[in-house]
Coordinates of C-alpha atoms in Angstrom, one line a residue:
Chain A
M1 CA 117.0 109.1 149.9
S2 CA 120.7 108.5 149.4
L3 CA 122.9 111.5 149.8
L4 CA 126.3 112.4 148.3
T5 CA 127.7 113.1 151.7
N6 CA 130.6 110.8 152.3
A7 CA 133.9 111.9 150.9
S8 CA 136.9 109.7 150.1
F9 CA 140.4 110.6 149.1
Y10 CA 142.8 108.9 146.8
V11 CA 146.5 109.5 146.9
I12 CA 148.5 109.8 143.7
E13 CA 152.3 109.3 143.6
T14 CA 154.0 108.6 140.4
S15 CA 156.7 105.9 140.4
T16 CA 158.7 107.3 137.6
P17 CA 159.3 110.8 136.3
T18 CA 159.6 109.7 132.7
A19 CA 156.4 108.0 131.7
T20 CA 152.7 108.6 131.5
Q21 CA 150.9 106.9 134.3
D22 CA 147.2 106.1 134.9
F23 CA 145.6 106.0 138.3
Q24 CA 142.1 104.4 138.6
V25 CA 140.4 106.4 141.4
K26 CA 137.1 104.7 140.9
A27 CA 136.7 101.5 138.9
S28 CA 135.2 101.6 135.5
G29 CA 131.4 101.2 135.4
N30 CA 130.9 103.0 138.7
L31 CA 129.6 106.5 139.3
C32 CA 132.0 108.9 141.0
V33 CA 131.7 112.6 141.8
L34 CA 134.9 114.6 141.8
K35 CA 134.9 117.2 144.6
G36 CA 138.4 118.6 144.5
F37 CA 142.1 117.9 144.0
S38 CA 145.6 119.1 144.5
F39 CA 149.0 118.2 142.9
S40 CA 152.6 119.1 143.4
Y41 CA 155.9 118.1 142.0
L42 CA 159.0 116.6 143.5
D43 CA 162.6 116.6 142.1
R44 CA 161.8 119.3 139.6
A45 CA 164.9 119.9 137.5
G46 CA 164.1 122.9 135.3
P47 CA 162.2 126.1 136.0
T48 CA 159.6 125.6 133.3
D49 CA 158.9 121.9 133.5
F50 CA 155.4 120.7 134.4
S51 CA 153.1 117.7 134.1
T52 CA 149.7 117.7 132.5
I53 CA 146.9 116.0 134.5
E54 CA 144.0 114.6 132.7
F55 CA 140.7 113.7 134.4
R56 CA 139.1 111.0 132.3
N57 CA 135.8 109.0 132.4
G58 CA 136.5 105.3 132.1
D59 CA 139.7 103.3 132.5
T60 CA 143.0 102.7 130.8
T61 CA 141.5 100.6 128.1
S62 CA 138.8 103.0 127.2
S63 CA 138.3 106.5 128.4
S64 CA 137.2 110.0 127.4
L65 CA 138.8 113.2 128.5
V66 CA 136.7 115.4 130.7
F67 CA 139.1 118.2 131.5
T68 CA 142.8 119.0 131.9
H69 CA 144.8 120.5 134.7
I70 CA 148.3 121.7 135.1
P71 CA 149.6 122.2 138.7
T72 CA 151.6 125.2 139.7
S73 CA 155.1 124.9 138.2
K74 CA 157.2 126.8 140.6
G75 CA 160.3 128.2 139.2
G76 CA 163.8 128.6 140.3
F77 CA 167.2 127.8 138.9
V78 CA 168.1 124.2 138.4
G79 CA 168.3 122.6 141.8
Y80 CA 166.1 125.1 143.5
A81 CA 162.4 124.9 144.4
T82 CA 162.1 121.2 143.9
Y83 CA 158.9 121.1 145.8
T84 CA 155.9 123.1 144.9
A85 CA 152.9 124.3 146.9
P86 CA 150.0 122.1 145.9
G87 CA 147.1 124.6 145.9
F88 CA 143.8 122.9 146.3
I89 CA 141.2 123.2 143.6
D90 CA 137.6 123.1 144.8
V91 CA 135.1 121.8 142.3
P92 CA 131.9 123.9 142.5
R93 CA 128.4 122.7 143.4
L94 CA 128.1 118.9 143.9
G95 CA 131.1 118.2 141.8
I96 CA 131.6 116.7 138.4
R97 CA 130.0 113.4 137.6
F98 CA 132.1 110.6 136.1
D99 CA 129.5 108.0 135.2
D100 CA 131.9 105.3 134.1
G101 CA 134.6 105.6 136.8
L102 CA 137.3 108.1 137.3
M103 CA 140.8 107.7 135.9
V104 CA 143.6 110.3 136.4
R105 CA 146.4 110.4 133.8
V106 CA 149.7 112.1 134.7
I107 CA 151.6 113.1 131.6
P108 CA 155.1 114.5 132.1
S109 CA 154.9 116.7 129.1
G110 CA 156.0 120.3 129.4
G111 CA 159.1 122.5 129.8
P112 CA 162.5 122.5 128.3
D113 CA 163.8 119.4 130.0
P114 CA 160.9 117.1 130.5
P115 CA 160.1 114.7 131.9
S116 CA 162.1 115.4 135.0
M117 CA 159.9 115.2 138.1
Y118 CA 157.6 113.1 140.2
V119 CA 154.0 114.1 140.9
V120 CA 152.1 113.7 144.1
G121 CA 148.5 114.5 144.6
Q122 CA 145.2 113.8 146.3
I123 CA 141.8 113.4 144.8
I124 CA 138.7 114.1 146.9
Y125 CA 135.7 112.4 145.6
S126 CA 132.3 111.1 146.6
P127 CA 131.7 107.4 146.2
G128 CA 128.9 108.3 143.9
M129 CA 125.7 107.1 145.4
E130 CA 122.9 108.2 143.1
P131 CA 120.0 109.7 145.0
N132 CA 116.7 107.8 144.8
S133 CA 113.9 109.5 143.1
Chain B
M1 CA 113.1 113.8 146.3
S2 CA 115.8 113.7 143.8
I3 CA 118.9 115.8 143.1
D4 CA 118.6 117.4 139.7
R5 CA 121.6 116.7 137.4
D6 CA 122.0 120.4 137.0
T7 CA 123.2 120.6 140.5
Y8 CA 126.4 119.0 139.3
C9 CA 128.9 121.0 137.3
Y10 CA 130.8 120.4 134.1
A11 CA 134.3 121.4 133.0
T12 CA 135.9 122.5 129.8
T13 CA 139.5 123.3 129.1
W14 CA 141.2 125.9 126.8
L15 CA 144.8 125.3 126.0
Y16 CA 147.2 127.9 124.5
S17 CA 147.7 125.6 121.6
D18 CA 144.0 126.2 120.8
G19 CA 144.9 129.7 119.7
T20 CA 144.4 133.1 121.2
T21 CA 141.7 134.4 118.9
A22 CA 138.3 134.8 120.5
Q23 CA 136.5 131.4 120.4
E24 CA 133.4 129.7 121.8
L25 CA 134.2 127.8 125.0
I26 CA 130.7 126.7 126.0
A27 CA 127.8 126.5 123.7
G28 CA 124.4 127.7 125.0
R29 CA 123.3 129.2 128.2
A30 CA 125.6 128.5 131.1
R31 CA 126.7 129.6 134.5
V32 CA 130.4 129.9 135.2
H33 CA 131.2 129.0 138.7
S34 CA 134.9 128.9 138.8
I35 CA 138.0 129.4 136.6
V36 CA 141.4 127.7 137.0
G37 CA 144.4 129.1 135.1
H38 CA 147.9 127.9 134.8
G39 CA 150.7 130.4 134.2
R40 CA 152.5 130.3 130.9
V41 CA 156.2 130.8 130.5
T42 CA 156.6 134.4 129.6
T43 CA 159.7 136.5 128.8
A44 CA 158.9 139.4 131.1
S45 CA 157.0 139.8 134.3
N46 CA 154.1 142.1 135.1
D47 CA 153.3 142.4 131.4
S48 CA 150.3 140.3 130.6
R49 CA 147.0 140.6 128.8
S50 CA 143.8 140.0 130.7
L51 CA 141.5 137.1 130.3
I52 CA 138.0 137.9 129.1
L53 CA 134.9 135.9 129.0
R54 CA 132.2 137.3 126.7
N55 CA 128.5 136.4 126.3
G56 CA 127.4 135.1 122.9
S57 CA 130.0 136.1 120.5
A58 CA 133.5 137.4 119.9
S59 CA 132.1 140.9 120.3
G60 CA 129.6 140.1 123.1
S61 CA 129.4 141.7 126.4
V62 CA 132.3 141.3 128.8
L63 CA 131.0 139.4 131.8
Y64 CA 134.4 138.6 133.3
Q65 CA 137.8 140.0 133.0
S66 CA 141.0 139.6 135.0
V67 CA 144.7 139.5 134.8
F68 CA 146.1 136.2 136.2
P69 CA 149.5 136.1 137.9
S70 CA 152.3 134.8 135.9
A71 CA 156.0 135.0 135.2
S72 CA 158.9 135.7 137.5
T73 CA 159.0 136.1 141.2
F74 CA 162.4 137.8 140.9
G75 CA 161.2 140.7 138.8
F76 CA 163.8 141.2 136.1
L77 CA 165.1 137.7 136.4
V78 CA 162.6 135.5 134.6
V79 CA 163.1 132.2 136.4
G80 CA 159.7 130.8 135.6
Y81 CA 157.1 130.8 138.2
E82 CA 153.9 129.6 136.7
P83 CA 151.2 129.4 139.3
T84 CA 147.9 127.6 139.1
T85 CA 145.2 130.0 140.3
Q86 CA 141.5 129.3 141.0
V87 CA 138.9 132.0 141.0
N88 CA 135.5 131.1 142.5
M89 CA 132.6 133.2 141.5
G90 CA 130.4 132.4 144.4
G91 CA 126.6 132.3 144.6
N92 CA 125.1 130.9 141.4
G93 CA 128.0 132.0 139.3
I94 CA 128.1 134.4 136.4
L95 CA 125.2 133.8 134.0
F96 CA 125.9 133.8 130.3
D97 CA 122.6 133.9 128.5
E98 CA 123.8 132.8 125.1
S99 CA 127.2 131.1 125.3
V100 CA 130.6 131.6 126.8
W101 CA 133.5 132.9 124.6
I102 CA 137.1 133.2 125.7
D103 CA 139.0 136.2 124.6
W104 CA 142.1 138.3 125.5
S105 CA 142.6 142.0 125.9
A106 CA 144.4 143.9 123.2
S107 CA 148.2 144.1 123.3
G108 CA 149.3 146.6 125.9
V109 CA 146.1 146.3 127.8
P110 CA 147.8 146.1 130.2
G111 CA 150.6 144.0 128.7
Q112 CA 151.4 142.1 125.6
Y113 CA 152.0 138.5 126.7
Y114 CA 149.4 135.8 127.1
P115 CA 149.8 134.8 130.7
L116 CA 148.1 131.4 130.7
D117 CA 148.7 128.2 128.8
L118 CA 145.6 126.5 130.3
V119 CA 142.2 127.7 131.4
T120 CA 139.7 125.3 132.9
V121 CA 136.1 126.6 133.4
F122 CA 133.7 124.9 135.8
Y123 CA 130.2 125.6 134.7
S124 CA 126.6 124.4 134.9

């Protein structure tokens, strides 16, 4: 029997605050089980800016949206609170299966003055060994 | 021995842009294990409606209800603090026999603003 015991992590760090970026956590065609994640912002300019994080099954060429996340967008006047506490999200049970690989899409999309910040994050996932029957 | 697929969980997302009228979030019998909400920009603090999850319909039994934190950390100065909050149900989660509907309390119960712009529900 193979077990979903080993966990791996993948670090996300956007290279620009102005464009949508994709991160291929697990290559397309491979099973992956999402266990948890956290994100925070850097260089946040406005109090209500935020990025949308999409967890997608597949890759940049072809993918389907599984669910959406928005990390804590910590406020403050411009120039304040440029870093936000990440807040770890724990995915219940064994996690969420991504049968065709896991891609994370970061979209700098919200607030009065977007896009204006970098995103950093970590993804905890299982390599996705399917148990033998 | 095999691990049943039902030991995994699934996720669905409600966005503020989907509208605030009661609507079906998950069709069919489901167990809700965890909820993640992101605070929406509001114009006043401490004045939010509560999130409700109903069983089966817009008038179904309320199986979960809570006010999520939102708005300002400075009280009268609304500077925009929109936290992402996770609530884990523990055990086998909350069982919805028929389906899961998302709804909001009436205005003034306790507040009038919708405090979240995103709700992600982890379920099985």
